[in-house]
């Protein structure tokens, strides 16, 4: 074991040097995000002629389609900056979902940046400090590295609908934010530029709304993104979700992930009295809920693998009427087509497997970044110039989005039931690496939680994990068969992670300074200093 850890340490040293060089270069050349400034000049009035009975541009600066986590948070942030914002949401009732229930510590920090941290109050949210992996009677605890943060910084789990309603109420409390119910049917385009949206209000009346910029953030089921990006969606699995009551997890404030045959099982609290159970099921093997097939599957194949203290409550939840819900796990890399007058953020442009609960953290990070980019724009009427400037968003978001996306998508494959001996070796490698503790546990946990959004850290831990996996296969003596098994492990591990890195963009992840759109001066600005920007 000392030999294995020594090799991992050597790899860590080499990659650490590379990371320090990369960080120094970023500090020297890379601009930081725009700092918030209470004294910044408010945006000027936009003006446009009225067309028929449609709104003039001067009445709305930005239209936001969707008032979920991303849409409501963005509306509040832009509204605080003095923008006149119009939010159109399909259904203003509290959503009922089995996803969007876990806010990682990195996402909570973004909530603080937006001034929305009080939205997790008064909704019976539960503080979460990490998770515990279980495999064949062994445990691998993953605690979020929160030592350097204030005591209130932690993950939060809650009912999604309660959190979303709090965000909506905060946005609607601003006099310059309009929140209305309506189903957006299409974008209004003129000569390749989006001018606004067509939508139906709650009475079914067809209306139009115009604005210089329309932001689409209506989630992974968006019906507008086809005209704004190349949506290549993969659905590798579905979650079967249940709510358990009258039970407690073994470790308070910690979730649980059970690596079991045939499916990984997740347990985490969503209130002081309820625990969510999610079962990851391959898409080609999802039983029907209506004919009782899913209940039978959960009772016979899943419940026996659950933690003993959860078994009785799980059986009761399965037998409870209308308590089983199904959700597809959608994976979609960000591949936008820059379109003047329109913009995509959140799950509408990019989604990852939900096994790590990173969706809201990525969405809130998108909101902070986009708000900072828009803040110095005093006039949004030049759609082409604004569009070109905002292209930098898709590179600047990569540190957070690419690390959480890649880790979630890879872990889902590794944690799924092994389909071959090499996949079983890979799962044991991952589990054993996390059980080493120290940096080998806190490092991946920091990435998973959004506290360490650094692609090089992700690359280091996958490299170190590969060294560990090969080492354990070679011990005690590297025979030809063991050498072959080690080479095969490296091949399979590479074939899993490299496609996801390719989809995220190698240049954007590891060499962002080489991307032309990495930074562009806001339209009409002569210098960075004139905008009050500060280089970290």
Tab-separated table of C-alpha atoms in Angstrom, residues 417-429 472-473 481 484-485 488-489 492:
chain	number	residue	atom	x	y	z
A	417	UNK	CA	-23.470	-2.465	-11.419
A	418	UNK	CA	-20.269	-3.937	-12.907
A	419	UNK	CA	-20.909	-5.578	-16.266
A	420	UNK	CA	-17.452	-7.168	-16.526
A	421	UNK	CA	-14.442	-8.031	-14.340
A	422	UNK	CA	-12.595	-4.909	-15.447
A	423	UNK	CA	-15.549	-2.682	-14.493
A	424	UNK	CA	-15.640	-4.400	-11.107
A	425	UNK	CA	-11.917	-3.640	-10.721
A	426	UNK	CA	-12.602	-0.029	-11.666
A	427	UNK	CA	-15.359	0.293	-9.070
A	428	UNK	CA	-13.152	-1.244	-6.391
A	429	UNK	CA	-10.351	1.112	-7.427
A	472	UNK	CA	-3.324	-2.823	-6.485
A	473	UNK	CA	-3.631	-5.146	-9.481
A	481	UNK	CA	-1.530	-11.533	-16.367
A	484	UNK	CA	-2.418	-7.181	-18.794
A	485	UNK	CA	-5.181	-6.509	-16.248
A	488	UNK	CA	-6.865	-3.078	-19.514
A	489	UNK	CA	-7.942	-1.052	-16.463
A	492	UNK	CA	-11.274	1.221	-19.854
